[in-house]
Amino acid sequence: MGTSDVQAPTLTYQLMTMCMIRDGDRVLLLNRPSSKGFPGYIAPGGKVDFPESLTEAAIREVYEETGLRVTDLAFKGVDEYVVPATGFRYIVFNYLATRFEGELLTHPPEGELHWISLDEIDQVPMQPWFRRRFPLFFEPGTFEISIVWDEEKQEPIAEKIKQLG
């Protein structure tokens, strides 16, 4: 069988956003329960609905998950996971917001909301991928994280983190 006989996987993409909300020396994080996936503390975010823009999605997701309306978003970087065996690419567009208005939801849908001091962030339980990404929101410029994933072995084939600009 020649290489031309090998069927390449159909490429699929999932676009997501994440928005870190900073107020002085603290950030707003969700404490997600295991039932929601990705348990632990995480910034608000979620899927980009067609045909909304990336920033519209980030603003909408923050509002749905927190009750806050963020403004003046700063694009901070891209985090992508690529699974060659299945042709799947998961891309997260990351933002930082330092201006917002509104009241926090009393019963947020994705988990409890907590303002966490940046001095205490190391004591907060997080997924390893989010802990790795967390400080990049506060660095100058933008970042790019690229993970090539081996679905069978459930481990990375390659990982790159670049600070840009």
PDB file of C-alpha atoms in Angstrom:
ATOM      1  CA  MET A   1       0.000   0.000   0.000  1.00  0.00           C
ATOM      2  CA  GLY A   2       1.510   3.334  -1.031  1.00  0.00           C
ATOM      3  CA  THR A   3       1.231   6.563   0.901  1.00  0.00           C
ATOM      4  CA  SER A   4      -1.388   7.795  -1.585  1.00  0.00           C
ATOM      5  CA  ASP A   5      -3.663   4.954  -0.387  1.00  0.00           C
ATOM      6  CA  VAL A   6      -3.703   6.249   3.209  1.00  0.00           C
ATOM      7  CA  GLN A   7      -6.865   8.193   3.999  1.00  0.00           C
ATOM      8  CA  ALA A   8      -6.082  11.431   5.838  1.00  0.00           C
ATOM      9  CA  PRO A   9      -8.500  12.283   8.671  1.00  0.00           C
ATOM     10  CA  THR A  10     -11.150  14.914   8.042  1.00  0.00           C
ATOM     11  CA  LEU A  11     -10.039  18.150   9.678  1.00  0.00           C
ATOM     12  CA  THR A  12     -12.296  19.580  12.378  1.00  0.00           C
ATOM     13  CA  TYR A  13     -11.899  22.745  14.414  1.00  0.00           C
ATOM     14  CA  GLN A  14     -13.321  24.054  17.649  1.00  0.00           C
ATOM     15  CA  LEU A  15     -12.933  27.751  18.459  1.00  0.00           C
ATOM     16  CA  MET A  16     -13.034  28.822  22.103  1.00  0.00           C
ATOM     17  CA  THR A  17     -12.344  31.966  24.129  1.00  0.00           C
ATOM     18  CA  MET A  18     -11.047  32.600  27.605  1.00  0.00           C
ATOM     19  CA  CYS A  19     -11.080  35.968  29.353  1.00  0.00           C
ATOM     20  CA  MET A  20      -9.087  36.776  32.470  1.00  0.00           C
ATOM     21  CA  ILE A  21     -10.758  39.579  34.442  1.00  0.00           C
ATOM     22  CA  ARG A  22      -8.364  41.613  36.541  1.00  0.00           C
ATOM     23  CA  ASP A  23      -9.292  44.169  39.165  1.00  0.00           C
ATOM     24  CA  GLY A  24      -6.130  45.631  40.672  1.00  0.00           C
ATOM     25  CA  ASP A  25      -4.223  42.841  42.408  1.00  0.00           C
ATOM     26  CA  ARG A  26      -6.949  40.221  42.066  1.00  0.00           C
ATOM     27  CA  VAL A  27      -8.582  38.144  39.325  1.00  0.00           C
ATOM     28  CA  LEU A  28     -12.051  36.647  38.974  1.00  0.00           C
ATOM     29  CA  LEU A  29     -12.010  32.870  38.566  1.00  0.00           C
ATOM     30  CA  LEU A  30     -14.648  30.136  38.455  1.00  0.00           C
ATOM     31  CA  ASN A  31     -14.247  27.141  40.731  1.00  0.00           C
ATOM     32  CA  ARG A  32     -15.610  24.484  38.374  1.00  0.00           C
ATOM     33  CA  PRO A  33     -16.963  21.254  39.801  1.00  0.00           C
ATOM     34  CA  SER A  34     -15.861  17.920  38.293  1.00  0.00           C
ATOM     35  CA  SER A  35     -19.312  17.488  36.731  1.00  0.00           C
ATOM     36  CA  LYS A  36     -18.607  20.455  34.410  1.00  0.00           C
ATOM     37  CA  GLY A  37     -15.220  19.135  33.245  1.00  0.00           C
ATOM     38  CA  PHE A  38     -11.870  20.805  33.926  1.00  0.00           C
ATOM     39  CA  PRO A  39     -12.413  20.924  37.719  1.00  0.00           C
ATOM     40  CA  GLY A  40     -10.617  23.598  39.719  1.00  0.00           C
ATOM     41  CA  TYR A  41     -10.184  27.314  39.206  1.00  0.00           C
ATOM     42  CA  ILE A  42     -10.338  28.660  35.659  1.00  0.00           C
ATOM     43  CA  ALA A  43     -11.066  31.935  33.885  1.00  0.00           C
ATOM     44  CA  PRO A  44     -14.463  32.376  32.205  1.00  0.00           C
ATOM     45  CA  GLY A  45     -14.817  31.367  28.591  1.00  0.00           C
ATOM     46  CA  GLY A  46     -16.348  28.957  26.136  1.00  0.00           C
ATOM     47  CA  LYS A  47     -17.348  28.233  22.552  1.00  0.00           C
ATOM     48  CA  VAL A  48     -17.462  30.755  19.751  1.00  0.00           C
ATOM     49  CA  ASP A  49     -20.941  30.610  18.232  1.00  0.00           C
ATOM     50  CA  PHE A  50     -21.251  31.054  14.480  1.00  0.00           C
ATOM     51  CA  PRO A  51     -21.184  33.769  13.122  1.00  0.00           C
ATOM     52  CA  GLU A  52     -20.108  35.873  16.137  1.00  0.00           C
ATOM     53  CA  SER A  53     -16.604  37.338  16.265  1.00  0.00           C
ATOM     54  CA  LEU A  54     -13.989  36.121  18.706  1.00  0.00           C
ATOM     55  CA  THR A  55     -14.274  39.172  20.939  1.00  0.00           C
ATOM     56  CA  GLU A  56     -18.078  39.029  20.841  1.00  0.00           C
ATOM     57  CA  ALA A  57     -17.823  35.419  22.018  1.00  0.00           C
ATOM     58  CA  ALA A  58     -15.458  36.342  24.862  1.00  0.00           C
ATOM     59  CA  ILE A  59     -17.749  39.166  26.020  1.00  0.00           C
ATOM     60  CA  ARG A  60     -20.848  36.937  25.791  1.00  0.00           C
ATOM     61  CA  GLU A  61     -19.230  34.022  27.637  1.00  0.00           C
ATOM     62  CA  VAL A  62     -18.045  36.280  30.471  1.00  0.00           C
ATOM     63  CA  TYR A  63     -21.531  37.742  30.808  1.00  0.00           C
ATOM     64  CA  GLU A  64     -23.234  34.325  30.765  1.00  0.00           C
ATOM     65  CA  GLU A  65     -20.824  32.864  33.333  1.00  0.00           C
ATOM     66  CA  THR A  66     -20.338  35.858  35.646  1.00  0.00           C
ATOM     67  CA  GLY A  67     -22.980  38.549  35.042  1.00  0.00           C
ATOM     68  CA  LEU A  68     -20.243  41.100  34.253  1.00  0.00           C
ATOM     69  CA  ARG A  69     -19.968  43.052  31.009  1.00  0.00           C
ATOM     70  CA  VAL A  70     -16.282  43.388  30.130  1.00  0.00           C
ATOM     71  CA  THR A  71     -14.894  46.182  27.979  1.00  0.00           C
ATOM     72  CA  ASP A  72     -11.501  47.118  26.558  1.00  0.00           C
ATOM     73  CA  LEU A  73     -10.391  43.534  25.935  1.00  0.00           C
ATOM     74  CA  ALA A  74      -6.690  43.032  25.269  1.00  0.00           C
ATOM     75  CA  PHE A  75      -5.819  40.039  23.087  1.00  0.00           C
ATOM     76  CA  LYS A  76      -3.195  38.005  24.965  1.00  0.00           C
ATOM     77  CA  GLY A  77      -2.611  34.936  22.833  1.00  0.00           C
ATOM     78  CA  VAL A  78      -3.586  31.621  21.324  1.00  0.00           C
ATOM     79  CA  ASP A  79      -3.530  28.196  22.913  1.00  0.00           C
ATOM     80  CA  GLU A  80      -4.061  25.290  20.529  1.00  0.00           C
ATOM     81  CA  TYR A  81      -4.254  21.517  20.813  1.00  0.00           C
ATOM     82  CA  VAL A  82      -3.803  19.457  17.678  1.00  0.00           C
ATOM     83  CA  VAL A  83      -4.626  15.742  17.449  1.00  0.00           C
ATOM     84  CA  PRO A  84      -3.032  14.424  14.219  1.00  0.00           C
ATOM     85  CA  ALA A  85      -4.709  10.995  14.426  1.00  0.00           C
ATOM     86  CA  THR A  86      -8.197  12.503  14.309  1.00  0.00           C
ATOM     87  CA  GLY A  87      -7.529  15.774  12.469  1.00  0.00           C
ATOM     88  CA  PHE A  88      -8.923  17.783  15.417  1.00  0.00           C
ATOM     89  CA  ARG A  89      -7.670  21.284  16.258  1.00  0.00           C
ATOM     90  CA  TYR A  90      -8.936  23.030  19.404  1.00  0.00           C
ATOM     91  CA  ILE A  91      -8.039  26.744  19.465  1.00  0.00           C
ATOM     92  CA  VAL A  92      -8.505  29.036  22.479  1.00  0.00           C
ATOM     93  CA  PHE A  93      -8.272  32.803  21.953  1.00  0.00           C
ATOM     94  CA  ASN A  94      -7.229  34.415  25.247  1.00  0.00           C
ATOM     95  CA  TYR A  95      -8.113  37.919  26.435  1.00  0.00           C
ATOM     96  CA  LEU A  96      -7.492  40.136  29.441  1.00  0.00           C
ATOM     97  CA  ALA A  97     -10.150  42.580  30.662  1.00  0.00           C
ATOM     98  CA  THR A  98      -9.467  45.248  33.273  1.00  0.00           C
ATOM     99  CA  ARG A  99     -12.720  47.197  32.857  1.00  0.00           C
ATOM    100  CA  PHE A 100     -16.138  45.775  33.591  1.00  0.00           C
ATOM    101  CA  GLU A 101     -19.539  46.633  34.995  1.00  0.00           C
ATOM    102  CA  GLY A 102     -22.425  44.736  36.505  1.00  0.00           C
ATOM    103  CA  GLU A 103     -23.063  42.459  39.455  1.00  0.00           C
ATOM    104  CA  LEU A 104     -21.751  38.930  39.902  1.00  0.00           C
ATOM    105  CA  LEU A 105     -24.333  36.197  39.437  1.00  0.00           C
ATOM    106  CA  THR A 106     -25.551  34.644  42.689  1.00  0.00           C
ATOM    107  CA  HIS A 107     -25.976  31.221  41.024  1.00  0.00           C
ATOM    108  CA  PRO A 108     -23.429  31.079  38.192  1.00  0.00           C
ATOM    109  CA  PRO A 109     -23.925  28.167  35.753  1.00  0.00           C
ATOM    110  CA  GLU A 110     -20.294  27.007  35.513  1.00  0.00           C
ATOM    111  CA  GLY A 111     -19.149  27.097  39.144  1.00  0.00           C
ATOM    112  CA  GLU A 112     -18.625  29.384  42.116  1.00  0.00           C
ATOM    113  CA  LEU A 113     -17.108  32.801  41.385  1.00  0.00           C
ATOM    114  CA  HIS A 114     -14.189  34.006  43.500  1.00  0.00           C
ATOM    115  CA  TRP A 115     -11.979  37.071  43.447  1.00  0.00           C
ATOM    116  CA  ILE A 116      -8.486  35.664  44.087  1.00  0.00           C
ATOM    117  CA  SER A 117      -5.493  37.773  45.091  1.00  0.00           C
ATOM    118  CA  LEU A 118      -2.545  37.322  42.733  1.00  0.00           C
ATOM    119  CA  ASP A 119      -0.410  36.750  45.845  1.00  0.00           C
ATOM    120  CA  GLU A 120      -2.517  33.678  46.700  1.00  0.00           C
ATOM    121  CA  ILE A 121      -2.855  32.191  43.215  1.00  0.00           C
ATOM    122  CA  ASP A 122      -0.273  29.429  43.824  1.00  0.00           C
ATOM    123  CA  GLN A 123      -2.508  27.987  46.561  1.00  0.00           C
ATOM    124  CA  VAL A 124      -5.558  27.650  44.291  1.00  0.00           C
ATOM    125  CA  PRO A 125      -6.193  24.265  42.615  1.00  0.00           C
ATOM    126  CA  MET A 126      -6.003  24.492  38.805  1.00  0.00           C
ATOM    127  CA  GLN A 127      -5.665  22.179  35.848  1.00  0.00           C
ATOM    128  CA  PRO A 128      -1.967  21.984  34.806  1.00  0.00           C
ATOM    129  CA  TRP A 129      -2.695  23.513  31.395  1.00  0.00           C
ATOM    130  CA  PHE A 130      -4.399  26.516  33.005  1.00  0.00           C
ATOM    131  CA  ARG A 131      -1.635  26.997  35.596  1.00  0.00           C
ATOM    132  CA  ARG A 132       0.902  27.044  32.730  1.00  0.00           C
ATOM    133  CA  ARG A 133      -1.166  29.617  30.817  1.00  0.00           C
ATOM    134  CA  PHE A 134      -2.086  31.794  33.827  1.00  0.00           C
ATOM    135  CA  PRO A 135       1.059  33.984  34.113  1.00  0.00           C
ATOM    136  CA  LEU A 136       1.086  34.625  30.355  1.00  0.00           C
ATOM    137  CA  PHE A 137      -2.029  36.808  30.681  1.00  0.00           C
ATOM    138  CA  PHE A 138       0.071  39.341  32.612  1.00  0.00           C
ATOM    139  CA  GLU A 139       3.241  39.359  30.483  1.00  0.00           C
ATOM    140  CA  PRO A 140       3.818  42.092  27.887  1.00  0.00           C
ATOM    141  CA  GLY A 141       2.889  41.163  24.332  1.00  0.00           C
ATOM    142  CA  THR A 142       1.101  38.006  23.299  1.00  0.00           C
ATOM    143  CA  PHE A 143       1.715  34.290  23.623  1.00  0.00           C
ATOM    144  CA  GLU A 144       1.319  31.164  21.552  1.00  0.00           C
ATOM    145  CA  ILE A 145       0.981  27.720  23.085  1.00  0.00           C
ATOM    146  CA  SER A 146       0.923  24.762  20.716  1.00  0.00           C
ATOM    147  CA  ILE A 147       0.374  21.192  21.880  1.00  0.00           C
ATOM    148  CA  VAL A 148       0.416  18.234  19.501  1.00  0.00           C
ATOM    149  CA  TRP A 149      -1.452  15.426  21.269  1.00  0.00           C
ATOM    150  CA  ASP A 150      -1.135  11.647  20.993  1.00  0.00           C
ATOM    151  CA  GLU A 151      -4.705  10.461  21.558  1.00  0.00           C
ATOM    152  CA  GLU A 152      -3.714   6.807  21.933  1.00  0.00           C
ATOM    153  CA  LYS A 153      -1.032   7.409  24.578  1.00  0.00           C
ATOM    154  CA  GLN A 154      -2.896  10.367  26.140  1.00  0.00           C
ATOM    155  CA  GLU A 155       0.242  12.494  26.209  1.00  0.00           C
ATOM    156  CA  PRO A 156       1.816  15.351  24.275  1.00  0.00           C
ATOM    157  CA  ILE A 157       3.948  14.575  21.236  1.00  0.00           C
ATOM    158  CA  ALA A 158       5.290  18.133  21.136  1.00  0.00           C
ATOM    159  CA  GLU A 159       4.778  21.307  23.175  1.00  0.00           C
ATOM    160  CA  LYS A 160       5.818  24.859  22.328  1.00  0.00           C
ATOM    161  CA  ILE A 161       5.287  28.044  24.296  1.00  0.00           C
ATOM    162  CA  LYS A 162       6.329  31.303  22.646  1.00  0.00           C
ATOM    163  CA  GLN A 163       6.187  34.822  23.997  1.00  0.00           C
ATOM    164  CA  LEU A 164       5.578  37.196  21.078  1.00  0.00           C
ATOM    165  CA  GLY A 165       6.022  40.946  20.884  1.00  0.00           C
TER     166      GLY A 165
END
